[in-house]
Coordinates of C-alpha atoms in Angstrom, one line a residue:
Chain A
X1 CA -5.5 23.0 -7.7
X2 CA -6.5 19.3 -7.7
X3 CA -4.3 18.9 -10.5
X4 CA -1.4 20.7 -8.8
X5 CA -1.7 18.4 -6.1
X6 CA -1.9 15.5 -8.3
X7 CA 1.3 16.4 -10.1
X8 CA 3.1 16.9 -7.1
X9 CA 2.1 13.7 -5.8
X10 CA 3.2 11.8 -8.9
X11 CA 6.5 13.3 -8.8
X12 CA 6.9 12.6 -5.0
X13 CA 5.7 8.9 -6.0
X14 CA 8.2 8.8 -8.9
X15 CA 11.0 9.8 -6.5
X16 CA 9.9 7.4 -3.8
X17 CA 9.2 4.7 -6.6
X18 CA 12.8 4.9 -8.0
X19 CA 14.1 4.5 -4.4
X20 CA 11.9 1.3 -4.0
X21 CA 13.0 0.3 -7.3
X22 CA 16.5 0.2 -6.1
X23 CA 15.4 -1.7 -3.2
X24 CA 13.8 -4.3 -5.5
X25 CA 16.9 -4.6 -7.4
X26 CA 19.5 -4.7 -4.8
X27 CA 17.8 -6.4 -1.9
X28 CA 14.4 -8.1 -2.7
X29 CA 15.2 -9.7 -6.2
X30 CA 18.3 -11.4 -5.0
X31 CA 16.6 -12.3 -1.5
X32 CA 13.3 -13.9 -3.0
X33 CA 15.7 -15.7 -5.7
X34 CA 17.6 -17.1 -2.5
X35 CA 14.4 -18.1 -1.0
X36 CA 13.1 -19.7 -4.1
X37 CA 16.1 -22.0 -3.8
X38 CA 15.3 -22.8 -0.2
X39 CA 11.8 -23.6 -1.0
X40 CA 12.9 -25.8 -4.0
X41 CA 15.4 -27.7 -2.2
X42 CA 12.9 -28.1 0.9
X43 CA 10.5 -29.5 -1.6
X44 CA 12.7 -32.0 -3.4
X45 CA 13.8 -33.4 0.0
X46 CA 10.1 -33.9 0.8
X47 CA 9.5 -35.7 -2.4
X48 CA 12.5 -37.8 -1.7
X49 CA 11.1 -38.9 1.6
X50 CA 7.6 -39.1 0.8
X51 CA 6.8 -38.0 4.2
X52 CA 3.1 -38.7 4.7
X53 CA 0.0 -37.6 2.5
X54 CA -0.2 -33.9 3.6
X55 CA 3.6 -33.2 2.9
X56 CA 3.2 -35.0 -0.3
X57 CA 0.4 -32.6 -1.2
X58 CA 2.1 -29.6 0.0
X59 CA 5.2 -30.6 -2.1
X60 CA 3.1 -31.0 -5.1
X61 CA 1.5 -27.4 -4.5
X62 CA 4.9 -25.8 -4.0
X63 CA 6.1 -27.7 -7.1
X64 CA 3.2 -26.3 -9.2
X65 CA 4.0 -22.9 -7.8
X66 CA 7.5 -23.2 -8.7
X67 CA 6.7 -24.2 -12.4
X68 CA 4.4 -21.5 -12.5
X69 CA 6.8 -18.7 -11.4
X70 CA 9.0 -19.9 -14.0
X71 CA 6.7 -19.0 -17.0
X72 CA 8.8 -16.4 -17.9
X73 CA 12.8 -16.0 -17.4
X74 CA 14.3 -14.8 -14.3
X75 CA 15.9 -11.7 -16.0
X76 CA 12.6 -10.8 -17.0
X77 CA 10.9 -11.4 -13.5
X78 CA 13.7 -9.4 -11.9
X79 CA 13.6 -6.3 -14.6
X80 CA 9.7 -6.1 -14.3
X81 CA 9.5 -6.4 -10.8
X82 CA 11.9 -3.5 -10.4
X83 CA 9.7 -1.6 -12.9
X84 CA 6.7 -2.6 -11.0
X85 CA 8.3 -0.9 -7.8
X86 CA 8.6 2.1 -9.6
X87 CA 5.1 2.2 -10.6
X88 CA 4.1 1.3 -7.3
X89 CA 5.5 4.3 -5.9
X90 CA 4.0 6.4 -8.6
X91 CA 0.5 5.0 -8.0
X92 CA 0.8 5.3 -4.3
X93 CA 2.1 9.0 -4.8
X94 CA -1.1 9.7 -7.1
X95 CA -3.5 8.2 -4.8
X96 CA -1.8 9.9 -1.6
X97 CA -2.0 13.2 -3.4
X98 CA -5.9 12.8 -4.4
X99 CA -6.7 11.8 -0.9
X100 CA -4.6 14.5 0.6
X101 CA -6.3 17.2 -1.6
X102 CA -9.7 16.3 -0.2
X103 CA -8.6 15.3 3.4
X104 CA -6.2 18.1 4.2
X105 CA -8.7 20.2 6.1
X106 CA -10.0 17.3 8.3
X107 CA -6.3 15.8 9.0
X108 CA -4.8 16.8 12.5
X109 CA -1.5 18.6 12.9
X110 CA -0.1 21.6 11.0
X111 CA 1.8 21.9 7.7
X112 CA 3.8 18.7 6.8
X113 CA 2.8 16.8 9.8
X114 CA -0.6 16.1 8.0
X115 CA 1.2 14.4 5.1
X116 CA 2.7 12.0 7.6
X117 CA -0.6 11.5 9.3
X118 CA -2.1 10.5 5.9
X119 CA 0.9 8.3 4.8
X120 CA 0.6 6.4 8.1
X121 CA -3.3 6.0 7.4
X122 CA -2.6 4.8 4.0
X123 CA 0.1 2.3 5.1
X124 CA -2.4 1.0 7.5
X125 CA -5.1 0.9 5.0
X126 CA -3.1 -0.5 2.1
X127 CA -0.6 -3.0 3.9
X128 CA -1.0 -3.3 7.7
X129 CA -4.7 -4.3 7.9
X130 CA -4.6 -6.7 5.1
X131 CA -1.3 -8.3 6.5
X132 CA -3.0 -8.9 9.8
X133 CA -5.1 -11.6 8.0
X134 CA -2.9 -12.4 5.0
X135 CA 0.9 -11.9 6.2
X136 CA 3.6 -11.2 3.4
X137 CA 3.8 -14.6 1.8
X138 CA 7.3 -16.2 1.3
X139 CA 8.3 -18.3 -1.7
X140 CA 7.0 -21.7 -1.3
X141 CA 4.3 -20.8 1.4
X142 CA 1.2 -22.8 1.4
X143 CA -2.0 -20.6 1.2
X144 CA -5.7 -21.6 1.9
X145 CA -8.7 -20.7 -0.2
X146 CA -8.5 -19.8 -4.0
X147 CA -6.6 -16.5 -5.2
X148 CA -10.0 -14.9 -6.0
X149 CA -11.2 -15.2 -2.4
X150 CA -7.8 -14.2 -1.2
X151 CA -8.1 -10.9 -3.2
X152 CA -11.7 -10.5 -1.8
X153 CA -10.2 -10.8 1.7
X154 CA -7.3 -8.5 1.1
X155 CA -9.9 -5.6 -0.5
X156 CA -12.0 -6.2 2.5
X157 CA -9.3 -5.7 5.1
X158 CA -8.2 -2.5 3.1
X159 CA -11.6 -1.4 3.5
X160 CA -11.6 -2.0 7.3
X161 CA -8.2 -0.5 7.6
X162 CA -9.3 2.7 5.9
X163 CA -12.3 2.7 8.5
X164 CA -10.0 2.1 11.5
X165 CA -7.7 4.9 10.2
X166 CA -10.6 7.3 9.9
X167 CA -11.9 6.3 13.4
X168 CA -8.6 7.2 14.9
X169 CA -8.3 10.5 13.1
X170 CA -11.8 11.5 13.8
X171 CA -11.5 10.3 17.6
X172 CA -8.0 12.4 17.9
X173 CA -9.7 15.3 16.5
X174 CA -12.7 15.2 18.9
X175 CA -10.8 14.8 22.1
X176 CA -7.0 16.1 21.6
X177 CA -8.1 19.5 22.3
X178 CA -9.3 18.7 25.9
X179 CA -6.1 16.2 26.7
X180 CA -3.3 15.0 24.8
X181 CA -3.0 11.6 26.3
X182 CA -6.8 11.3 25.7
X183 CA -6.0 12.1 21.8
X184 CA -3.1 9.2 21.8
X185 CA -5.9 6.9 23.2
X186 CA -8.2 7.8 20.9
X187 CA -5.8 7.0 18.1
X188 CA -4.8 3.7 19.7
X189 CA -8.1 2.2 20.6
X190 CA -9.4 1.4 16.9
X191 CA -5.9 0.2 16.0
X192 CA -5.5 -2.1 18.9
X193 CA -9.0 -3.6 18.6
X194 CA -8.3 -4.4 15.0
X195 CA -5.2 -6.2 15.9
X196 CA -6.9 -8.0 18.8
X197 CA -9.7 -9.0 16.7
X198 CA -7.7 -10.3 13.7
X199 CA -5.4 -12.0 16.1
X200 CA -8.2 -13.8 17.7
X201 CA -10.8 -14.4 15.0
X202 CA -8.9 -14.5 11.7
X203 CA -8.0 -18.0 10.2
X204 CA -4.5 -18.8 9.4
X205 CA -4.3 -18.5 5.8
X206 CA -0.6 -18.3 4.8
X207 CA 1.7 -21.1 6.0
X208 CA 5.2 -20.5 5.8
X209 CA 5.8 -24.3 5.0
X210 CA 9.4 -25.5 5.2
X211 CA 10.9 -22.1 5.1
X212 CA 13.2 -21.4 8.1
X213 CA 11.2 -19.5 10.7
X214 CA 13.8 -16.8 11.2
X215 CA 14.1 -16.1 7.4
X216 CA 10.2 -15.8 7.2
X217 CA 10.5 -13.3 10.1
X218 CA 13.2 -11.5 8.4
X219 CA 11.5 -11.2 5.2
X220 CA 8.2 -10.0 6.5
X221 CA 10.0 -7.4 8.6
X222 CA 11.9 -6.4 5.5
X223 CA 8.7 -6.0 3.7
X224 CA 7.0 -4.1 6.4
X225 CA 9.8 -1.8 6.9
X226 CA 10.2 -1.2 3.0
X227 CA 6.6 -0.3 2.6
X228 CA 6.4 2.1 5.6
X229 CA 9.7 3.7 4.3
X230 CA 8.0 4.0 0.9
X231 CA 5.1 5.8 2.4
X232 CA 7.4 8.1 4.6
X233 CA 9.3 8.8 1.4
X234 CA 6.2 9.6 -0.6
X235 CA 4.9 11.9 2.4
X236 CA 8.4 13.7 2.8
X237 CA 8.7 14.4 -1.0
X238 CA 5.2 15.6 -1.2
X239 CA 5.7 17.9 1.7
X240 CA 8.8 19.2 0.2
X241 CA 7.4 19.9 -3.4
X242 CA 4.3 21.4 -1.6
X243 CA 6.2 23.7 0.5
X244 CA 8.5 24.5 -2.5
X245 CA 5.6 25.2 -4.8
X246 CA 3.6 27.4 -2.7
X247 CA 4.2 29.0 0.5
X248 CA 0.6 30.3 0.5
X249 CA -2.0 28.0 1.9
X250 CA -4.7 26.4 -0.3
X251 CA -7.4 28.6 1.5
X252 CA -5.7 31.7 0.4
X253 CA -6.0 30.4 -3.4
X254 CA -9.5 29.7 -2.9
X255 CA -10.3 33.1 -1.3
X256 CA -8.6 34.6 -4.3
X257 CA -10.6 32.5 -6.7
X258 CA -13.7 33.4 -5.0
X259 CA -13.0 37.4 -4.9
X260 CA -11.6 37.8 -8.4
X261 CA -14.5 38.3 -11.0
Chain B
X1 CA -8.0 30.5 6.7
X2 CA -7.1 26.9 6.7
X3 CA -8.7 26.3 10.2
X4 CA -12.0 27.0 8.7
X5 CA -11.8 25.2 5.5
X6 CA -13.4 22.0 5.4
X7 CA -13.4 18.8 3.3
X8 CA -16.6 20.2 2.0
X9 CA -14.9 23.2 0.7
X10 CA -12.2 21.2 -1.1
X11 CA -14.8 19.3 -2.9
X12 CA -16.2 22.6 -3.9
X13 CA -12.6 24.0 -5.1
X14 CA -12.4 20.8 -7.1
X15 CA -15.8 21.4 -8.8
X16 CA -14.7 25.2 -9.4
X17 CA -11.5 24.0 -11.1
X18 CA -12.6 20.8 -12.9
X19 CA -15.9 19.5 -14.3
X20 CA -17.5 16.4 -12.9
X21 CA -16.3 14.6 -15.9
X22 CA -12.9 15.4 -15.3
X23 CA -13.0 14.5 -11.8
X24 CA -14.4 11.0 -12.8
X25 CA -11.8 10.6 -15.4
X26 CA -9.1 11.0 -12.7
X27 CA -10.5 8.8 -10.0
X28 CA -11.5 6.2 -12.8
X29 CA -7.8 6.2 -14.1
X30 CA -6.2 5.9 -10.6
X31 CA -8.6 2.9 -9.8
X32 CA -7.8 1.3 -13.2
X33 CA -4.1 1.5 -12.5
X34 CA -4.4 0.1 -9.1
X35 CA -6.4 -2.7 -10.3
X36 CA -3.8 -3.5 -13.3
X37 CA -1.0 -3.2 -11.2
X38 CA -2.3 -5.3 -8.2
X39 CA -4.8 -7.9 -9.6
X40 CA -3.8 -8.5 -13.1
X41 CA -3.8 -12.3 -13.3
X42 CA -2.8 -12.6 -16.9
X43 CA 0.0 -15.3 -16.5
X44 CA 2.8 -13.5 -18.3
X45 CA 2.4 -10.1 -16.6
X46 CA 1.6 -12.0 -13.2
X47 CA 4.6 -14.1 -13.2
X48 CA 6.9 -11.0 -14.3
X49 CA 5.9 -9.1 -11.3
X50 CA 6.4 -12.3 -9.0
X51 CA 9.2 -10.9 -7.0
X52 CA 7.7 -7.4 -6.7
X53 CA 4.4 -8.9 -5.3
X54 CA 6.3 -10.9 -2.7
X55 CA 8.4 -7.9 -1.8
X56 CA 5.3 -5.5 -1.6
X57 CA 3.5 -8.3 0.4
X58 CA 0.5 -8.3 -2.2
X59 CA 1.1 -11.9 -3.4
X60 CA -1.7 -14.0 -4.5
X61 CA -0.6 -17.0 -6.4

């Protein structure tokens, strides 16, 4: 049964991943290409003016990052990025299915609502919580700390995001039977606490640099929306495959397994 | 009934269906995939996924 779930999850992830790969090819690749040019031109003008020690350092950093990015051709980067988008969908789908198999009895809601609850929890864990400290990086951005520490922070925030999602779901399960508004409050409190604490306590690690603020906002909004859409698509396809594959509940199958010799 | 089934039951069902070794293999494989896709720092692979990493918000260069 676990394997059935995994199979459906990987298939749902592949469908969502192909959609996300198309988004990478049609939207993200051209957009990031454009933003690289913006970052590069800003950097060269900074070099021309030599505006102070800090700006010079920033320019060098961006320059290094630019050179680093061109270690492979742009066509290769575009193609591999599209492929990575597809793989990303498959990975999320597989992990989603494994988590759903074990957590299905503990999730609130009925039937397919459960898949969307888990997808929301996954989005919070994998993306939203880390982004509160490490927002999506635009090309040419300056970042504090070295990559290893930032990976550590990212993984740590994923763990915290997972705990917050679990606390929300647990809280909802405890109080929603008594009153629905209370249930909604139980969901909201851990999430609001997380947002408030990171807004107050987290250091600013990512500085967008010379990129126009509107462009940075648009890019981050697009990133958040596309990831949310990816999760929704994984959950939607998984629920559809699940209902198509077996109208019987998992519990029935287990009962059957126990009663048959 | 679905309402009486618990997470513990699910772990039990998984044990009925698969051996511990198979379960460990499934999870190890998923973890390895995640690690490779997200945190691989080998320059060629890292740079090839450059746009994807920006777009997914998992960049760390």
